[in-house]
Amino acid sequence: MSGNTWADPSTFIRDPVEAAAVLRLLDLPRIDHYLQALSEQGGIDLRELGQLSANTLTALTGDTHLGVRRVIAPFFGKKSLSCWESTIAEAIDHALDRLEAAQTPDLVTDFTTPLFLEVMPKILGLSAGIGAEHFGAVKTLQRIVEPLLSVATLKQLDAAVRTLIGACPAPATPGSDTGPEAFLDYLNRHREQLPTGLDSRYLVVGFLAGSNSATQSLAFALYGMLTGLRAEWIDAATPGWAERELGRILSLYPSTRTLVRVAAEDTEVAGCPYHRGQVRVIDMVETNTQLRNAQVAGPPHMAFGSGAHKCPGAELSVMLLSRAIPALAKRFPELLLHKEACQFLQTAMMQAPLALPCDTGGGNRRVSNRMCDIREMPTAREIVGDNENFSPPRMEEHLTTLAERSGRDLSTAISFARNAMFFMDGERHVALRLAIADRLGGNRLGVWEQVIDSAITRALDELARQQVPDLAKGFADRLRAEAVSHILGIEPADPARFEELAPGLQDVLAPWLPMRELERVQLIFREALALMHNTPSSASGPLSLLQALLAEPPAGFNEEDLKAVILVLYGATFTLSHTFANILHWILTRPPEERIGADTPAWIDSRLEQVIALCTGPKYIYRMARQHVTVDGLPMQPGDTARLSLLTINRGVGAGHLSFGHGLHRCVGAALSRLLIRRAIPALFSRFPQIALVPQGQIYYPMSQTVALRALPCRLGSTQDKN
């Protein structure tokens, strides 16, 4: 074996039949041989790790291996495990209580990890009091399946074994009434049937490390389900869900990415010759995809492997997931995952969430003396449609008062607040809205389709040239800049400098910035506005929005006002590229079979509102109470803020979502956003039919008001995988 085992993904096994044969007939990499070589050649003391490797199923071969499996099989059978059902149910309840009580709930920290620590040590027979130190050792020890680890990593594994062995108690007294018999006691009771010299403690520690893959699979499944359609989560709480759907969930969200097997001698597998020492890597994700699509009898996954080394704890894993997921869905039907803050551990062999921050509660609620969080669609619709009782944030008034009290010059900030449509109200707002609708309304955009299609083609050409293709900054944001700037009429004196400033313009959308941030945004806006001082050219083709507005100014707007309007609108278009990148991420993380046809307009047309609702960039819409009013039992005083949480309100909604607002303050760029998304998605999948994300390679901006991808690396096709 060599360190570049995973260097060429095109050689990975993806065919389920071949994968099953390789798993059945080839061997696991032998860490015991590797450790022996390190000891003999380098004098490296890895005594505890050596003991573990000599006493685990992976190190045993032939009849010895099969004999041990026969001994332990009854313990892990479905019938025998039934005695642990109450233990698992109680542990799930405790984990749910902990999650509900957490101030900043996280599905890993407050649910899957506590569940593991309460269930697995009890079943396996370790001492009580297993805590964070032991769990850290378990996570470290999981890497034992990776071949050719560095000496430094092996020393960490050795220390982890030492920690966990210390948690193994003395054998229980035969006949003692301490509840169901644990695995370690079971092994001690059957020690005469086990190979001479086999130390049951190390066998149990190996099982403990391996069993964490069940909780990692649980966490990964929760991530997948909670970033999917809400109907899937609601269905998980219904009777019979596990029987209907768990196999599919295990297929879609495997914590194991690849498995490695080695030919111990010259042999033949599935008609292919293998030389001694030859290594094969099995792509578990793609193998599962093919199993789902084959629709053959049996499970649609190889989550537990196959052959002699198939996971002996498969039934325990199924028992845990089939009970934990429905219990969580029943307890928290409105559970919301903060996907932009999720963190993952990823190696060539595995993937697992490290953090899954979430919000457990639904329902409208007051979050401070002056703010109510609105999370329910009926209430949200009532507020955004009630212009008599609610207004947009009164930023011009707020900034004027702030300038007077602080003595700071906020004239530029006041100007952009006065000319930002999401802060406007009254006749001036209506006049501007009508003027913009006359150019950006859905029935007026046909003149821009050629411009948009040309921008899409250029963005795709650039994507193909990128060494590391990036669908966020390298495609979605580039497309926004090329298409929208032309339509709005952005023709700055210094385009390069303007594009450097442009990302800061989106901060205009954040209300009530602290003074330091406000002054920073003001400087950006002032410089960008200065770059806009050249009058746009009268090039051939349709008039840009700025040209049209300057030609027929709406009442109450001068030239400087209109340039400020366009500048604020350009800043707002960043939410379009953020939403578009979020949509691309969502599509490419769904099962491949669900995106068949994504290269045709009909595919996205039938899903457009659903994906916009689910993937919208902005997190909130803000409205302020004009007078005393009560909404859903929440009394609000004049000046109180209603914060409409779009990620909650939109979840599970298709048509009728509030991603673009509603009523008088509906986004004037909604039709343009829809048009760009509808034309760009089929173009992308038509140009790159084999496009795939770099697994868990997404990086988000740390933004409080927006779900925004900074990077979304991808592979454009099989030829690129060979590089």
Steps between C-alpha positions, in 0.01 A plus 500: 500500500601862454389840622333584168240225527220755442684710240301377199125484573435374147642161608263461795252214491144623455319192374306331784569147377873559471504686831330211680746253348803707601368541854435127520829373355771756575644588840510811715832686520694341787597765752666233717755434225563872467549538876737205510712654224513833685604325821770290335643770276451811712473374856170688542300389803132471412423225748133582569419546134677174426287323759186648346598402147573144613163466674257641247304333226699687235822325606351151519492288185358175368329259735609698808320809372187306408502324836502827692221638284289191573551554873400866497220477240228399750569805716448741208196322359171687485336272757782531753525876461131541583593491870678835446200676347400670824860617555509653152156658542598654834827631357314658206263674741793633702671626185179669385465671838858620479446636150186685608675652802810613309537877461675457165380154393721285280395159371851359542591648837154473654348195335709246309807515727306472831298220345816310408653551845190371677425204272817347361714471816209332683434248227868424451571476872729792580500672836255777584626855473615490138540865408656752264855363541388152406290624210801687366697177521224317312509755215878474485494122496255488210792586274641152555332389177706748296811343345853637538438753774790717612698409810366809680142390429574144608631631832171686546314176432720318751415756769130472411511122549662550840222740604221266393653186646500680832122520475455121480384363836586171661282204391157498657414233753305221326131529571519857630178688430618816325256509208565363151833328451754735345727397215818483711327271752362293214852455362637405841222243538592349162878532538553124453354529151730788410858460371758439770660823609236730354448794737130586508565853623679598181231337290240711681705820457519429129124460491455826691710691246314341212158562654548876480444467127134435586465835675697671224262347248212625713643854502565492126148371435357785709704751299369355175138486611497848653653660191244323284128549460297555816259223397779246549550615858128498579473150352774376736261547792229279349446129584701255294753758380804282576360206305422726203795736491796403718664290229488798265639732769791263567563491127494879456704605802783251561764610747736265315614652170738224392616155607844358424581136433831326424575173321687279747610275213462466125133439436204576276193703599192539280701385201786746559850382595662650812866490594617459857497839673274665242268761656144584398287787626122473505299819455218439747303811404482412130447129573199593710369722221514211257329270750214749541456533127520126438184445708597142576400294801695572815619821665585792267835550673821342620511708816623203703737355242480146370671164534708374791562849635143624484428713805381268780320792666267566206183413691602723791559791261162446335332482841660830606416693182151357460409626848702820528393670176121457549528604866685818403250578222205450735650715776618778270289514182618857433868418548710738291864436412737795467675345202738791452654430842529120466849351516628168366786260549601355167768250404545283194309226682232674705283806543326608816350819643697662781237768568134527401368818668125517488185668627258261668194716548232627270241765575511877519672642807644814650880495500563840662313799637475651152504201264269208423617201298232395250530137391155408375383571147146625580635761743779597263254551214276706725791729589648551152154569360402749771645833390269684738651349815850411380768685308845405377786594737506880523868530430508859376334614821728279710820623331397865517439470873827309543693770314347775715575321826852385409618804309625269221460578132265229375375688195600227255345231716181704521505531121520126441231436764277757330552331163491134608164355403491259793509803734259721297139576574224722364448678167868522413532124533192436286628732225839327485345155515275568202789642300721195566216254433462660159851370421551191718149356505468142381343598168775757431807279534487327163728769355773390742494125434782518245713700744433244773573202275827657384600564862417136588718375213793719606463389863496132395807554282680655795388216728653249257831687510528506878760269650270438795149573367288692749125528455464783753747777423612348171156457347200634695666825600670551165170448321328752728768759435501454122126481440351724766749786479418542132125495563520749788738731317811466717776663294756623756802710415729233647334158460774308683484725807119497490492119511736509799252724679185323381480220762485763773188648346293202612552610861254781424230237549594451866291735717628671813869447445734604783673833442834352392333276239273783393796728432677220310198442275460875454857531371444213257174650379655845464791376289278277286262790444790717388597237245143516365522872425561448131170498311433154349570472130221472245618169356283309256244262640231548765533782749643399836291567808712804591473644150124453505463662842720795405299549182170509694579564868227393742361774720730594787827365349794691355801355316701437817202328661455272199867402494470420869191289426689301237797459732280365780324268256838371384593425860170316537580281198759319709205324663421368152846343461483366856159344437616361166812343656284354779271349236796344317629356827158356580450345157846341500458355849173332412506140373632489141183328383296801614683739270454300180369750249663802667644590159149584374296814578201286600691352796570829672167652394317234701717560809589867483286634783583204722877543468485879538297459820740241637825669393426869537804707596343759736421371847256771606245759396454788745187703569435764768173557680350840419262486797388273782409166344473135604611217271438138599469604864821704495434865597721746310557868569576768240860451386517132596653277233350186350782282368358254249727191499493389138688174555218381726207664324599374156582143603256264335349773281507515121292767331408769749839522671627834629852492356421813300273654762135580432269789430626856459854403595533194281850482345504690169767260371297182559419444132861561396625256766261230384596554136871472568463184712265336249743555213827433682421162659419303182796668329735386777383137500488487122860623477628282786274192535749326734548796734535405867589687817822446689346319801447741789725754332250785541606805701255764621551868575443578871201726430224566752235602247570267208575134423786560258749257351853633462621188320328203340776296334398241246627253242368554151534146373681167507800632306567752773500227766813356339704813552 
